[in-house]
Amino acid sequence: MQGFPILSVMLAVPAVAAIACLFLSAQGARLLALAATLIDFALGIVLWTQFDVGGAQWQFVEHAPGIFGPFGWSLGIDGFALLLIMLSVFLMPICIGASWRAIDKRVPEYMGLFLFTEVLMIGTFAAQDLFLFYVFFEAGLIPMYLIIGIWGGANRIYASYKFFLYTLLGSLLMFVAMLYMARTAGTTSIPALLAYDFPASVQTWLWIAFFASFAVKMPMWPVHTWLPDAHVQAPTAGSVILAGVLLKLGGYGFLRFLLPMFPEASGQLTWLIFALSAVAVIYASLVALVQSDMKKLIAYSSVAHMAIVTIGLYAFNQQGIEGAMIMMLSHGLVSGALFLCVGVIYDRLHTREIARYGGLSINMPKYAVLFLFFTMASIGLPGTSGFVAEFLSLMGTYQVSTWTALLCTTGIILGAAYMLYLYRRVAYGEIKSDEVAAMPDLSSRELWLLAPIAAVTLWMGVYPESFLAPMRKDVQVLLQRIDRANPGSDSRPTAGNPALATTHAPEHQAAHGEAH
Amino acid sequence: MILAIVFLPLLAAAIAGFGNKAIGNVPAKVVTTGALFISCALSWPIFIGYLSGANVATVTPVLHWITSGTMSVDWALRVDSLTAIMLVVITSVSALVHLYSWGYMSEEPDQPRFFAYLCLFTFAMLMLVTADNLVQMFFGWEGVGLASYLLIGFWFRKPSANAAAIKAFVVNRVGDLGFMLGIFGTFLVFGTVSIPAILAAAPGMAGSTIGFLGYRFDTMTVLCLLLFVGAMGKSAQLGLHTWLPDAMEGPTPVSALIHAATMVTAGVFMVCRLSPMFETSPTALGVITVIGACTCFFAATVGTVQTDIKRVIAYSTCSQLGYMFFAAGVGAYGAAMFHLFTHAFFKALLFLGAGSVIHAMHHEQDMRYYGGLRRHIPLTFWAMMMGTLAITGVGIPALFGNPMAFGFAGFHSKDAIIEVAYAGGSGFAFWAGVIAALLTSFYSWRLMFLTFWGKPRWTGSEHIQHAIHDAHGHGHDDHAHGHAHDAHHNDAHSEDAGREPHTHGAGHTDVPEGTGGYHPHESPLVMLIPLIVLSIGAIAAGFVFHGWFIEPEAGESYWKGAIAFNEHLMHSMHGVPVWVKLSATVVMLLGLLTAYLTYIRAPEFPAKFADQFRILYRFLLNKWYFDEIYHFLFVRPAFAIGRLLWHRGDEKTIDRFGPNGVAWLVQLGSKGAARFQTGYLYSYAFVMLIGLTAAVTWAILG
């Protein structure tokens, strides 16, 4: 496989198809988009099978300087990027399938934009040049603006505007920081920058600039309010991609830039991440509990889940970072699937109002089973991907801060409360109305959208090794880089002394101060 | 073999669940029930192998699960003498409950789903007890929680069932919070989640201290208490018990299997499995003793005034779990496991018996509308009698020249716990246990007397009225009562057609008083066989097995290190004073006498008593107001704060000063901002992109 520019091909296929779509009929555009995304998925599988686990850090490297003027066409992936690219190419055909019937106006443009989104997402994860990354990263939002703004719901303009405003500030700060970094380090190559040590005093400013951008994308509390609106207004497939992949750009940014490039600043500002995340878990969960709009509820649950990602990343240990990464993948699958579940019934009754539904288990049993499965995965039931994710992230966090772990673990209680409450109102009880009674069960197309996600969710829950192995070495590399800034643990158990078991060893107490 | 025991139920659950309507009721039931009987048949030889001392502990690896850094978790099935007990309890009761459900659920339209859930539960429970590491135990722990949620909410059209299901799941999650933190802490301290490795290292950590939430505590105490919070949730101990009575919304076979015999004992199992770890923290053991004793007393008091037959048994379960915990708390893990073992048989029996009564009484669960059923459903009556004799602890102590104690199952296990609490030096637990034994005897006999003795009081029941009307409705249009129920004509009662139903309970010449002409029917054979088998367990399980569980020699002959067996304590249990040994039997007789006097001799007395002590009565009837307090403290604030954060936080603060504020400012300053509002903002994005590219060019070239 060496020498074959597979990453470029994966970018080119949807790019060419996107343009071709514009010249086709609606049905032709659908078929072409599906074909292109499936080809990319097949290429993704090739990429995964050819990826040398435990081999070189950067694989499938392509470099063509000067194509884009000052910044080079540099691509290459490590384990993190591989997994996130896999997530993107896996969800893409499902999104096309979800839009098959739901979108009936301006279909060629819509399909073109989705394919364009795919190009930009893969590009973001594969970029090895600072500015190439930036272009992909920021441009990725353009098709999303358009998808929300053209095919969105009634209040789509406000939603896309909010999305834009939030992103604007962060992007500008990050851009300024990137300019500074490029000039200081004299390179725009990400692998080179990963080894470059910025002075600690500068790191804090750079960290804040990058953080402003990634925190919005994550989204972290309190810059999360664009997400519920964007989700509510976006068409189903838009929500799937938004939750499934675009939110992961923030987490990827944390992994690729904030932690390894500014380790000292990261160590010093861990408290900020922990505080914002702990607030987010409890705040977003409580707000989710009182939502009457299904998409808003799931959007707020995303905010809570993404907070688990950030604490995991800032745990500075292998469990935390691997857990955070699995959480990104798991959340991408599960919340994507939950949005599809909402889409299924939205297509039938044209409302997201929870109170309009009820008793769907009676007339839509297949739907009820799959919806329950994803509900449980979202709650983090062991055996599903959600558990592995939560468990590892929180375990990592506990080793750093017991308070943060305690506060964030309350998410498992609140998560169960709001998800089961949602499920009860939608699927249990008596059938609400004749309209609800008339809703048919899943069509085979819908079943084929949800079943593969369910299968992968289960796979990731029962045998997560397939997903942990590709990133294991990258996590170790990252940890070697940042370990010097490790904020340390607040537990610090002392050695046991069985002989003194009853005296509670007061001399140990004196020897160790408080953690914070 | 162990693979078959554990995974056959999973396979059967998948076949029945996904096959569902496509394969039909009978194949689904045959597959699930068959799988359980095979599992059961395979489990007993394993248990017997341990009893004979031939088997040694084994671990069967299945699949690799999670590796992250130094943490490595495998799917593996561990079998030792402790697991062997759970294997036979789970598979036996589960197999019998499956069989029983053939009859009990026969009119249910959705049977494959029910049997699939039961099988899924059994699988998860088996994963829990065969866990070789804490994470797999947590998998089973949550798996049984899921099955419990699904089964409590099995009749999902009923709002009360849905509410109970959510409550069970969420309250259990509170416990799980503790369990999870306990696992994290254990990993932090020991660097592993493998149970044998932790237990081996635990004694060495005695006396160590650890930082937790900003303070420093004794390491093992913190870990044990965190894990115990998990056990409290699953085993419905005081504070986290509120879900168990509500769980009675599920079908009765479910109550017997999950909420009596198996799942709720998982907490006790966990403490016993980790007993060498708990032994290192006297503080944690003290807490377990006190919580167990309090639960035991609390639940028994509430049980004395409940009128729903299933709720009485539910509180009884809660109380008996308290016994198991304080037995563990004083260090008698063998006694705790012994009571778990005998309790599984007699409590499953009581629940299935109650189910048979409910079946006979046309879904009426209120004991106030029972009475005089002894002659109508004699087999059920005798089965319930065996259960009652077992739970109240009827037997002859080994005193006054009697060489060997001999009695029903509960006599051996419960009396042992009371004695060992005394021997273990916990006067509090001892007295709580004795008083609870008195109350146990009282409420158990109260249940029996209200149900099977006295005069029929059936006419007051709406369910019975429905049944009567269903049977008599046709052609009797002159009746004033709801003929709306005629839709479900019940052929079983058609022989009564032509008789007049009586709603006022007054005597008609050929209708016995209070029956309204209703004829309770004995349950079918598939329901009676499990009752008979469990009756044998309730009679004999204590006498036959006590030598392997609690005698001082059991540590070497049976347990072989599977639990922290305190031989010395078990010796001193036999040396307690005579009055201690007699106490349990005496209070049992006292409870029986009180119940006899108040419910047979002077049936008007309880009402008078309730009138006299109104406050106490209402306090008990309302279950010490736990639900009300929790609702006020947690449920309402959660929703109120959620709404507040949403409206005041997100909308009135963040959005107002954030994006909306910026928009307002921009609008003030420039008319161009209006274009933001018109949907052209993507053009701005393009402009931005071009500008950025120019800036980059400048940065690199400049």
Short mmCIF file of C-alpha atoms in Angstrom, two decimals, chain A residues 202-401:
data_model
loop_
_atom_site.label_atom_id
_atom_site.label_comp_id
_atom_site.label_asym_id
_atom_site.label_seq_id
_atom_site.Cartn_x
_atom_site.Cartn_y
_atom_site.Cartn_z
CA VAL A 202 3.67 31.97 26.29
CA GLN A 203 2.02 28.60 26.50
CA THR A 204 -0.75 29.92 28.72
CA TRP A 205 -1.75 32.54 26.14
CA LEU A 206 -1.58 30.09 23.28
CA TRP A 207 -3.53 27.59 25.34
CA ILE A 208 -6.29 30.09 26.01
CA ALA A 209 -6.49 31.01 22.34
CA PHE A 210 -6.82 27.42 21.21
CA PHE A 211 -9.09 26.61 24.10
CA ALA A 212 -11.49 29.35 23.04
CA SER A 213 -11.96 27.64 19.73
CA PHE A 214 -12.08 24.02 20.86
CA ALA A 215 -14.25 24.70 23.90
CA VAL A 216 -16.94 26.11 21.61
CA LYS A 217 -16.73 23.12 19.30
CA MET A 218 -16.80 20.63 22.17
CA PRO A 219 -19.05 22.34 23.42
CA MET A 220 -18.11 23.06 26.99
CA TRP A 221 -20.20 24.92 29.50
CA PRO A 222 -20.90 27.89 29.28
CA VAL A 223 -20.38 28.19 25.52
CA HIS A 224 -22.74 25.34 24.76
CA THR A 225 -25.97 27.19 24.03
CA TRP A 226 -25.53 27.08 20.25
CA LEU A 227 -25.73 23.30 20.26
CA PRO A 228 -29.36 22.75 21.34
CA ASP A 229 -30.57 25.33 18.86
CA ALA A 230 -28.43 24.00 16.04
CA HIS A 231 -29.62 20.45 16.67
CA VAL A 232 -33.24 21.40 16.93
CA GLN A 233 -33.18 23.28 13.65
CA ALA A 234 -30.95 20.92 11.67
CA PRO A 235 -32.44 18.15 9.55
CA THR A 236 -31.93 14.65 10.96
CA ALA A 237 -28.79 13.82 9.01
CA GLY A 238 -27.38 17.22 9.91
CA SER A 239 -27.84 16.44 13.57
CA VAL A 240 -26.21 13.07 13.13
CA ILE A 241 -23.12 14.58 11.57
CA LEU A 242 -23.08 17.46 14.00
CA ALA A 243 -23.23 15.20 17.04
CA GLY A 244 -21.38 12.33 15.45
CA VAL A 245 -18.36 14.04 13.98
CA LEU A 246 -18.31 17.82 14.22
CA LEU A 247 -18.38 17.79 18.02
CA LYS A 248 -15.36 15.52 17.88
CA LEU A 249 -13.31 18.22 16.21
CA GLY A 250 -13.08 19.96 19.57
CA GLY A 251 -11.91 16.84 21.34
CA TYR A 252 -9.46 16.13 18.55
CA GLY A 253 -8.11 19.65 18.94
CA PHE A 254 -7.54 19.06 22.63
CA LEU A 255 -5.64 15.88 21.84
CA ARG A 256 -3.63 17.21 18.95
CA PHE A 257 -2.86 20.75 20.10
CA LEU A 258 -3.73 21.76 23.64
CA LEU A 259 -2.25 18.81 25.49
CA PRO A 260 0.93 17.97 23.55
CA MET A 261 1.87 21.46 22.38
CA PHE A 262 1.25 23.27 25.65
CA PRO A 263 1.81 20.68 28.38
CA GLU A 264 2.78 23.13 31.11
CA ALA A 265 -0.21 25.33 30.51
CA SER A 266 -2.41 22.26 30.41
CA GLY A 267 -1.08 21.11 33.75
CA GLN A 268 -1.67 24.48 35.30
CA LEU A 269 -5.15 24.93 33.91
CA THR A 270 -6.41 21.44 34.65
CA TRP A 271 -8.52 22.89 37.44
CA LEU A 272 -10.37 25.05 34.92
CA ILE A 273 -11.20 22.09 32.71
CA PHE A 274 -12.30 20.05 35.70
CA ALA A 275 -14.47 22.80 37.09
CA LEU A 276 -16.18 23.59 33.78
CA SER A 277 -16.69 19.91 33.07
CA ALA A 278 -18.13 19.09 36.47
CA VAL A 279 -20.54 21.99 36.15
CA ALA A 280 -21.42 20.87 32.64
CA VAL A 281 -22.24 17.31 33.67
CA ILE A 282 -24.64 18.35 36.40
CA TYR A 283 -25.99 21.46 34.73
CA ALA A 284 -26.64 19.90 31.35
CA SER A 285 -28.11 16.76 32.88
CA LEU A 286 -30.56 18.71 34.99
CA VAL A 287 -31.54 20.85 32.04
CA ALA A 288 -31.99 17.72 29.92
CA LEU A 289 -34.37 16.38 32.53
CA VAL A 290 -36.89 19.17 31.96
CA GLN A 291 -36.81 19.33 28.15
CA SER A 292 -39.99 18.75 26.22
CA ASP A 293 -38.28 18.65 22.82
CA MET A 294 -36.54 15.37 22.06
CA LYS A 295 -33.68 16.84 20.10
CA LYS A 296 -32.96 19.42 22.77
CA LEU A 297 -32.87 16.70 25.36
CA ILE A 298 -30.34 14.69 23.41
CA ALA A 299 -28.36 17.85 22.66
CA TYR A 300 -28.06 18.62 26.35
CA SER A 301 -27.08 15.03 27.03
CA SER A 302 -24.30 15.57 24.47
CA VAL A 303 -23.00 18.48 26.49
CA ALA A 304 -22.86 16.24 29.55
CA HIS A 305 -21.12 13.45 27.66
CA MET A 306 -18.58 15.76 26.10
CA ALA A 307 -17.67 16.98 29.57
CA ILE A 308 -16.66 13.40 30.35
CA VAL A 309 -14.33 13.62 27.35
CA THR A 310 -12.63 16.73 28.64
CA ILE A 311 -12.07 15.42 32.16
CA GLY A 312 -10.73 12.17 30.73
CA LEU A 313 -8.27 14.04 28.52
CA TYR A 314 -7.06 16.14 31.41
CA ALA A 315 -6.58 13.16 33.71
CA PHE A 316 -3.02 12.88 32.34
CA ASN A 317 -3.13 9.11 32.42
CA GLN A 318 -3.78 6.30 30.01
CA GLN A 319 -7.21 5.33 31.28
CA GLY A 320 -8.44 8.88 31.11
CA ILE A 321 -7.22 9.65 27.61
CA GLU A 322 -8.24 6.32 26.15
CA GLY A 323 -11.60 6.62 27.86
CA ALA A 324 -12.05 10.11 26.45
CA MET A 325 -11.25 8.85 22.98
CA ILE A 326 -13.67 5.93 23.31
CA MET A 327 -16.25 8.38 24.63
CA MET A 328 -15.86 10.45 21.47
CA LEU A 329 -16.38 7.39 19.30
CA SER A 330 -19.17 6.04 21.45
CA HIS A 331 -20.97 9.34 21.65
CA GLY A 332 -20.61 9.75 17.92
CA LEU A 333 -22.34 6.44 17.36
CA VAL A 334 -24.91 6.57 20.12
CA SER A 335 -26.08 10.13 19.94
CA GLY A 336 -26.01 9.90 16.17
CA ALA A 337 -28.26 6.88 16.47
CA LEU A 338 -30.50 8.65 18.96
CA PHE A 339 -30.94 11.53 16.53
CA LEU A 340 -31.79 9.00 13.85
CA CYS A 341 -34.36 7.53 16.23
CA VAL A 342 -35.88 10.96 16.67
CA GLY A 343 -35.79 11.42 12.92
CA VAL A 344 -37.69 8.19 12.34
CA ILE A 345 -40.69 9.35 14.33
CA TYR A 346 -40.32 12.95 13.24
CA ASP A 347 -40.74 11.81 9.64
CA ARG A 348 -44.03 10.20 10.65
CA LEU A 349 -45.61 12.78 12.91
CA HIS A 350 -43.62 15.95 12.11
CA THR A 351 -43.11 16.99 15.69
CA ARG A 352 -40.32 16.65 18.20
CA GLU A 353 -42.66 17.38 21.10
CA ILE A 354 -42.26 14.47 23.52
CA ALA A 355 -45.77 14.87 24.85
CA ARG A 356 -47.28 14.09 21.46
CA TYR A 357 -45.91 10.56 21.54
CA GLY A 358 -46.53 7.62 23.82
CA GLY A 359 -46.96 3.87 23.67
CA LEU A 360 -44.74 3.38 20.62
CA SER A 361 -43.72 -0.04 21.96
CA ILE A 362 -47.18 -1.20 21.00
CA ASN A 363 -47.22 -0.32 17.32
CA MET A 364 -43.49 0.03 16.65
CA PRO A 365 -41.82 -2.85 18.51
CA LYS A 366 -38.66 -3.00 16.38
CA TYR A 367 -38.19 0.71 16.81
CA ALA A 368 -38.76 0.39 20.55
CA VAL A 369 -36.06 -2.26 20.87
CA LEU A 370 -33.44 -0.25 19.01
CA PHE A 371 -34.36 2.97 20.76
CA LEU A 372 -34.06 1.18 24.10
CA PHE A 373 -30.68 -0.21 23.11
CA PHE A 374 -29.32 3.24 22.27
CA THR A 375 -30.91 4.69 25.39
CA MET A 376 -29.05 2.12 27.45
CA ALA A 377 -25.83 2.79 25.55
CA SER A 378 -26.23 6.48 26.29
CA ILE A 379 -26.74 5.67 29.97
CA GLY A 380 -23.53 3.67 29.83
CA LEU A 381 -24.80 0.19 30.48
CA PRO A 382 -21.91 -2.28 30.59
CA GLY A 383 -21.72 -4.27 27.38
CA THR A 384 -22.24 -1.15 25.32
CA SER A 385 -19.60 1.32 24.20
CA GLY A 386 -20.90 3.97 26.60
CA PHE A 387 -19.77 2.00 29.60
CA VAL A 388 -16.20 1.47 28.46
CA ALA A 389 -16.01 5.17 27.71
CA GLU A 390 -17.43 6.44 30.98
CA PHE A 391 -15.67 3.86 33.06
CA LEU A 392 -12.19 4.56 31.69
CA SER A 393 -12.55 8.34 31.68
CA LEU A 394 -13.88 8.48 35.20
CA MET A 395 -11.35 5.96 36.41
CA GLY A 396 -8.61 8.14 34.99
CA THR A 397 -10.13 11.20 36.59
CA TYR A 398 -10.41 9.57 39.99
CA GLN A 399 -6.65 9.15 39.99
CA VAL A 400 -6.25 12.89 39.73
CA SER A 401 -9.16 14.39 41.57
#
